[in-house]
PDB file of C-alpha atoms in Angstrom:
ATOM      1  CA  UNK Q  45      33.285 -11.918   2.290  1.00  0.00           C
ATOM      2  CA  UNK Q  46      32.427 -14.536  -0.323  1.00  0.00           C
ATOM      3  CA  UNK Q  47      29.537 -16.973   0.026  1.00  0.00           C
ATOM      4  CA  UNK Q  48      30.692 -20.086   1.842  1.00  0.00           C
ATOM      5  CA  UNK Q  49      28.710 -22.561  -0.235  1.00  0.00           C
ATOM      6  CA  UNK Q  50      27.228 -23.278  -3.645  1.00  0.00           C
ATOM      7  CA  UNK Q  51      23.508 -22.595  -3.518  1.00  0.00           C
ATOM      8  CA  UNK Q  52      20.764 -23.252  -6.042  1.00  0.00           C
ATOM      9  CA  UNK Q  53      19.503 -19.660  -5.591  1.00  0.00           C
ATOM     10  CA  UNK Q  54      21.353 -16.366  -5.015  1.00  0.00           C
ATOM     11  CA  UNK Q  55      22.757 -15.940  -1.506  1.00  0.00           C
ATOM     12  CA  UNK Q  56      21.301 -12.778   0.019  1.00  0.00           C
ATOM     13  CA  UNK Q  57      23.089 -12.737   3.368  1.00  0.00           C
ATOM     14  CA  UNK Q  58      24.919 -15.488   5.255  1.00  0.00           C
ATOM     15  CA  UNK Q  59      24.480 -13.762   8.618  1.00  0.00           C
ATOM     16  CA  UNK Q  60      21.317 -11.630   8.684  1.00  0.00           C
ATOM     17  CA  UNK Q  61      20.503  -9.762  11.867  1.00  0.00           C
ATOM     18  CA  UNK Q  62      17.574 -11.135  13.906  1.00  0.00           C
ATOM     19  CA  UNK Q  63      15.214  -8.231  13.184  1.00  0.00           C
ATOM     20  CA  UNK Q  64      15.739  -8.533   9.413  1.00  0.00           C
ATOM     21  CA  UNK Q  65      14.926 -12.254   9.448  1.00  0.00           C
ATOM     22  CA  UNK Q  66      11.708 -11.617  11.377  1.00  0.00           C
ATOM     23  CA  UNK Q  67      10.739  -8.745   9.026  1.00  0.00           C
ATOM     24  CA  UNK Q  68      11.131 -11.092   6.044  1.00  0.00           C
ATOM     25  CA  UNK Q  69       8.678 -13.709   7.345  1.00  0.00           C
ATOM     26  CA  UNK Q  70       6.190 -14.721   4.642  1.00  0.00           C
ATOM     27  CA  UNK Q  71       2.541 -15.500   5.436  1.00  0.00           C
ATOM     28  CA  UNK Q  72       3.364 -19.192   4.991  1.00  0.00           C
ATOM     29  CA  UNK Q  73       6.011 -18.881   7.709  1.00  0.00           C
ATOM     30  CA  UNK Q  74       3.363 -17.549  10.087  1.00  0.00           C
ATOM     31  CA  UNK Q  75       1.039 -20.421   9.118  1.00  0.00           C
ATOM     32  CA  UNK Q  76       3.774 -22.974   9.859  1.00  0.00           C
ATOM     33  CA  UNK Q  77       4.515 -21.304  13.210  1.00  0.00           C
ATOM     34  CA  UNK Q  78       0.820 -21.219  14.140  1.00  0.00           C
ATOM     35  CA  UNK Q  79       0.357 -24.830  13.059  1.00  0.00           C
ATOM     36  CA  UNK Q  80       3.238 -26.055  15.187  1.00  0.00           C
ATOM     37  CA  UNK Q  81       1.968 -23.978  18.113  1.00  0.00           C
ATOM     38  CA  UNK Q  82      -1.456 -25.606  17.867  1.00  0.00           C
ATOM     39  CA  UNK Q  83      -0.028 -29.077  17.301  1.00  0.00           C
ATOM     40  CA  UNK Q  84       1.137 -29.547  20.920  1.00  0.00           C
ATOM     41  CA  UNK Q  85      -2.152 -28.808  22.719  1.00  0.00           C
ATOM     42  CA  UNK Q  86      -4.071 -30.543  19.922  1.00  0.00           C
ATOM     43  CA  UNK Q  87      -2.028 -33.697  20.399  1.00  0.00           C
ATOM     44  CA  UNK Q  88      -2.533 -33.542  24.184  1.00  0.00           C
ATOM     45  CA  UNK Q  89      -6.298 -33.182  23.679  1.00  0.00           C
ATOM     46  CA  UNK Q  90      -6.363 -36.066  21.195  1.00  0.00           C
ATOM     47  CA  UNK Q  91      -4.373 -38.309  23.549  1.00  0.00           C
ATOM     48  CA  UNK Q  92      -6.698 -37.468  26.455  1.00  0.00           C
ATOM     49  CA  UNK Q  93      -9.749 -38.254  24.324  1.00  0.00           C
ATOM     50  CA  UNK Q  94      -8.526 -41.614  23.004  1.00  0.00           C
ATOM     51  CA  UNK Q  95      -6.228 -42.694  25.832  1.00  0.00           C
ATOM     52  CA  UNK Q  96      -7.522 -40.969  28.994  1.00  0.00           C
ATOM     53  CA  UNK Q  97      -4.971 -40.272  31.690  1.00  0.00           C
ATOM     54  CA  UNK Q  98      -7.614 -40.402  34.406  1.00  0.00           C
ATOM     55  CA  UNK Q  99      -6.441 -36.974  35.530  1.00  0.00           C
ATOM     56  CA  UNK Q 100      -8.593 -34.422  33.690  1.00  0.00           C
ATOM     57  CA  UNK Q 101      -9.061 -30.796  34.639  1.00  0.00           C
ATOM     58  CA  UNK Q 102      -6.255 -28.570  35.882  1.00  0.00           C
ATOM     59  CA  UNK Q 103      -3.352 -30.994  35.305  1.00  0.00           C
ATOM     60  CA  UNK Q 104      -4.468 -31.517  31.712  1.00  0.00           C
ATOM     61  CA  UNK Q 105      -4.858 -27.786  31.158  1.00  0.00           C
ATOM     62  CA  UNK Q 106      -1.394 -27.167  32.605  1.00  0.00           C
ATOM     63  CA  UNK Q 107       0.084 -29.830  30.319  1.00  0.00           C
ATOM     64  CA  UNK Q 108      -1.684 -28.281  27.329  1.00  0.00           C
ATOM     65  CA  UNK Q 109      -0.269 -24.843  28.193  1.00  0.00           C
ATOM     66  CA  UNK Q 110       3.247 -26.261  28.414  1.00  0.00           C
ATOM     67  CA  UNK Q 111       2.736 -28.106  25.109  1.00  0.00           C
ATOM     68  CA  UNK Q 112       1.499 -24.843  23.582  1.00  0.00           C
ATOM     69  CA  UNK Q 113       4.601 -23.004  24.820  1.00  0.00           C
ATOM     70  CA  UNK Q 114       6.927 -25.657  23.462  1.00  0.00           C
ATOM     71  CA  UNK Q 115       4.960 -25.645  20.198  1.00  0.00           C
ATOM     72  CA  UNK Q 116       5.237 -21.844  19.955  1.00  0.00           C
ATOM     73  CA  UNK Q 117       9.021 -22.032  20.369  1.00  0.00           C
ATOM     74  CA  UNK Q 118       9.241 -24.831  17.809  1.00  0.00           C
ATOM     75  CA  UNK Q 119       7.025 -22.896  15.418  1.00  0.00           C
ATOM     76  CA  UNK Q 120       9.066 -19.704  15.706  1.00  0.00           C
ATOM     77  CA  UNK Q 121      12.373 -21.532  15.274  1.00  0.00           C
ATOM     78  CA  UNK Q 122      11.031 -23.429  12.258  1.00  0.00           C
ATOM     79  CA  UNK Q 123       9.793 -20.213  10.622  1.00  0.00           C
ATOM     80  CA  UNK Q 124      13.135 -18.538  11.407  1.00  0.00           C
ATOM     81  CA  UNK Q 125      14.988 -21.458   9.813  1.00  0.00           C
ATOM     82  CA  UNK Q 126      12.803 -21.267   6.694  1.00  0.00           C
ATOM     83  CA  UNK Q 127      13.619 -17.568   6.230  1.00  0.00           C
ATOM     84  CA  UNK Q 128      17.307 -18.165   6.980  1.00  0.00           C
ATOM     85  CA  UNK Q 129      17.381 -20.890   4.333  1.00  0.00           C
ATOM     86  CA  UNK Q 130      16.023 -18.385   1.832  1.00  0.00           C
ATOM     87  CA  UNK Q 131      18.704 -15.873   2.855  1.00  0.00           C
ATOM     88  CA  UNK Q 132      21.342 -18.572   2.299  1.00  0.00           C
ATOM     89  CA  UNK Q 133      19.892 -19.394  -1.129  1.00  0.00           C
ATOM     90  CA  UNK Q 134      18.851 -22.900  -0.129  1.00  0.00           C
ATOM     91  CA  UNK Q 135      15.242 -22.338  -1.201  1.00  0.00           C
ATOM     92  CA  UNK Q 136      13.437 -20.027  -3.606  1.00  0.00           C
ATOM     93  CA  UNK Q 137      14.067 -16.406  -2.568  1.00  0.00           C
ATOM     94  CA  UNK Q 138      13.028 -14.007  -5.344  1.00  0.00           C
ATOM     95  CA  UNK Q 139      10.609 -12.193  -3.011  1.00  0.00           C
ATOM     96  CA  UNK Q 140      13.370 -11.695  -0.428  1.00  0.00           C
ATOM     97  CA  UNK Q 141      15.824 -10.418  -3.056  1.00  0.00           C
ATOM     98  CA  UNK Q 142      13.280  -7.844  -4.235  1.00  0.00           C
ATOM     99  CA  UNK Q 143      12.569  -6.735  -0.681  1.00  0.00           C
ATOM    100  CA  UNK Q 144      16.322  -6.650   0.104  1.00  0.00           C
ATOM    101  CA  UNK Q 145      17.023  -4.445  -2.918  1.00  0.00           C
ATOM    102  CA  UNK Q 146      14.198  -2.075  -1.948  1.00  0.00           C
ATOM    103  CA  UNK Q 147      15.514  -1.871   1.606  1.00  0.00           C
ATOM    104  CA  UNK Q 148      19.040  -1.277   0.298  1.00  0.00           C
ATOM    105  CA  UNK Q 149      17.887   1.559  -1.995  1.00  0.00           C
ATOM    106  CA  UNK Q 150      15.900   3.177   0.830  1.00  0.00           C
ATOM    107  CA  UNK Q 151      18.819   3.022   3.273  1.00  0.00           C
ATOM    108  CA  UNK Q 152      21.286   4.210   0.627  1.00  0.00           C
ATOM    109  CA  UNK Q 153      19.056   7.245  -0.078  1.00  0.00           C
ATOM    110  CA  UNK Q 154      19.143   8.027   3.651  1.00  0.00           C
ATOM    111  CA  UNK Q 155      22.936   7.626   3.679  1.00  0.00           C
ATOM    112  CA  UNK Q 156      22.840   4.625   6.028  1.00  0.00           C
ATOM    113  CA  UNK Q 157      24.657   1.307   5.860  1.00  0.00           C
ATOM    114  CA  UNK Q 158      22.661  -1.796   4.954  1.00  0.00           C
ATOM    115  CA  UNK Q 159      24.087  -3.698   7.899  1.00  0.00           C
ATOM    116  CA  UNK Q 160      23.965  -0.871  10.429  1.00  0.00           C
ATOM    117  CA  UNK Q 161      26.724   0.430  12.654  1.00  0.00           C
ATOM    118  CA  UNK Q 162      28.150  -0.948  15.849  1.00  0.00           C
ATOM    119  CA  UNK Q 163      30.097   0.483  18.763  1.00  0.00           C
ATOM    120  CA  UNK Q 164      31.841  -2.851  19.301  1.00  0.00           C
ATOM    121  CA  UNK Q 165      35.519  -3.233  18.352  1.00  0.00           C
ATOM    122  CA  UNK Q 166      36.046  -4.876  14.959  1.00  0.00           C
ATOM    123  CA  UNK Q 167      37.553  -8.006  16.563  1.00  0.00           C
ATOM    124  CA  UNK Q 168      34.412  -8.484  18.671  1.00  0.00           C
ATOM    125  CA  UNK Q 169      32.211  -7.972  15.615  1.00  0.00           C
ATOM    126  CA  UNK Q 170      34.197 -10.645  13.769  1.00  0.00           C
ATOM    127  CA  UNK Q 171      33.836 -13.029  16.718  1.00  0.00           C
ATOM    128  CA  UNK Q 172      30.085 -12.403  16.875  1.00  0.00           C
ATOM    129  CA  UNK Q 173      29.833 -13.011  13.125  1.00  0.00           C
ATOM    130  CA  UNK Q 174      31.776 -16.268  13.336  1.00  0.00           C
ATOM    131  CA  UNK Q 175      29.443 -17.553  16.068  1.00  0.00           C
ATOM    132  CA  UNK Q 176      26.189 -16.609  14.359  1.00  0.00           C
ATOM    133  CA  UNK Q 177      26.994 -17.324  10.681  1.00  0.00           C
ATOM    134  CA  UNK Q 178      25.140 -20.511   9.803  1.00  0.00           C
ATOM    135  CA  UNK Q 179      23.947 -20.999  13.376  1.00  0.00           C
ATOM    136  CA  UNK Q 180      20.425 -21.737  12.144  1.00  0.00           C
ATOM    137  CA  UNK Q 181      21.751 -25.098  10.919  1.00  0.00           C
ATOM    138  CA  UNK Q 182      22.240 -26.050  14.586  1.00  0.00           C
ATOM    139  CA  UNK Q 183      18.978 -24.797  16.086  1.00  0.00           C
ATOM    140  CA  UNK Q 184      18.289 -28.331  17.296  1.00  0.00           C
ATOM    141  CA  UNK Q 185      21.361 -28.054  19.555  1.00  0.00           C
ATOM    142  CA  UNK Q 186      21.298 -24.397  20.620  1.00  0.00           C
ATOM    143  CA  UNK Q 187      19.295 -21.556  19.060  1.00  0.00           C
ATOM    144  CA  UNK Q 188      21.782 -18.762  18.332  1.00  0.00           C
ATOM    145  CA  UNK Q 189      20.763 -15.496  16.686  1.00  0.00           C
ATOM    146  CA  UNK Q 190      22.719 -12.557  15.285  1.00  0.00           C
ATOM    147  CA  UNK Q 191      22.002  -9.403  17.295  1.00  0.00           C
ATOM    148  CA  UNK Q 192      25.237  -7.609  16.291  1.00  0.00           C
ATOM    149  CA  UNK Q 193      25.629  -5.223  13.363  1.00  0.00           C
ATOM    150  CA  UNK Q 194      28.863  -6.103  11.561  1.00  0.00           C
ATOM    151  CA  UNK Q 195      30.354  -5.920   8.051  1.00  0.00           C
ATOM    152  CA  UNK Q 196      30.890  -9.695   7.613  1.00  0.00           C
ATOM    153  CA  UNK Q 197      28.094 -10.834   5.301  1.00  0.00           C
ATOM    154  CA  UNK Q 198      28.525 -13.268   2.421  1.00  0.00           C
ATOM    155  CA  UNK Q 199      26.490 -12.521  -0.678  1.00  0.00           C
ATOM    156  CA  UNK Q 200      26.097 -13.653  -4.280  1.00  0.00           C
ATOM    157  CA  UNK Q 201      26.961 -11.321  -7.124  1.00  0.00           C
ATOM    158  CA  UNK Q 202      23.973  -9.451  -8.478  1.00  0.00           C
ATOM    159  CA  UNK Q 203      21.925  -9.328  -5.277  1.00  0.00           C
ATOM    160  CA  UNK Q 204      23.019  -5.684  -5.004  1.00  0.00           C
ATOM    161  CA  UNK Q 205      24.215  -4.092  -8.269  1.00  0.00           C
ATOM    162  CA  UNK Q 206      28.022  -3.782  -8.410  1.00  0.00           C
ATOM    163  CA  UNK Q 207      27.942  -0.003  -9.001  1.00  0.00           C
ATOM    164  CA  UNK Q 208      26.098   0.432  -5.699  1.00  0.00           C
ATOM    165  CA  UNK Q 209      28.615  -1.407  -3.535  1.00  0.00           C
TER     166      UNK Q 209
END
C-alpha cells in the first residue's frame, strides 16, 4: 500500500496499532498530556478564586475531578495525535524511524511479522484498516483507534531497507 499523501518527512506507518503508538510516546508527549490534565482543575480553581460560585467544598471538588478526567482524556488524545502525526510524516520523526527500524530488526530476527498476525478474515482486516487509517484526524468527532493487526500499512521508501521487505 502506497502512502496516501505527500509528507515533509518519511511516512512510517499510516495505520499503526494502538500499542505501538503508545510505546512511541516521547517525554514531551507525556508533558503535554500531564499539562492538559492539570489545566482543567487548575482553571476551575482559578475561576473559584477570582469569580466565586458561592458553592465551595464538595461541589467544587466534584467539578474539579470531572475537569481533571476530561483533561486527562484530552491530554491522552492530544499526545496520541502528536505521535500519529509523526508516524504519518507530518512532523519531525527521525527518532521514531530509528526505533521502528530497531523494532523491525528485532522482530525479523525472531521470525515475526512487523504488523503481527490476525485470526480475522482478510476482508474484515481490510475493513478495520479502512476505518482506522487516518482516524486520528477526526479525534474531535469520534476517537477511533486501530486494535487490529493487518497487512495494510502505507510507508515511504527507505523506512525499512528494500532488501528486508
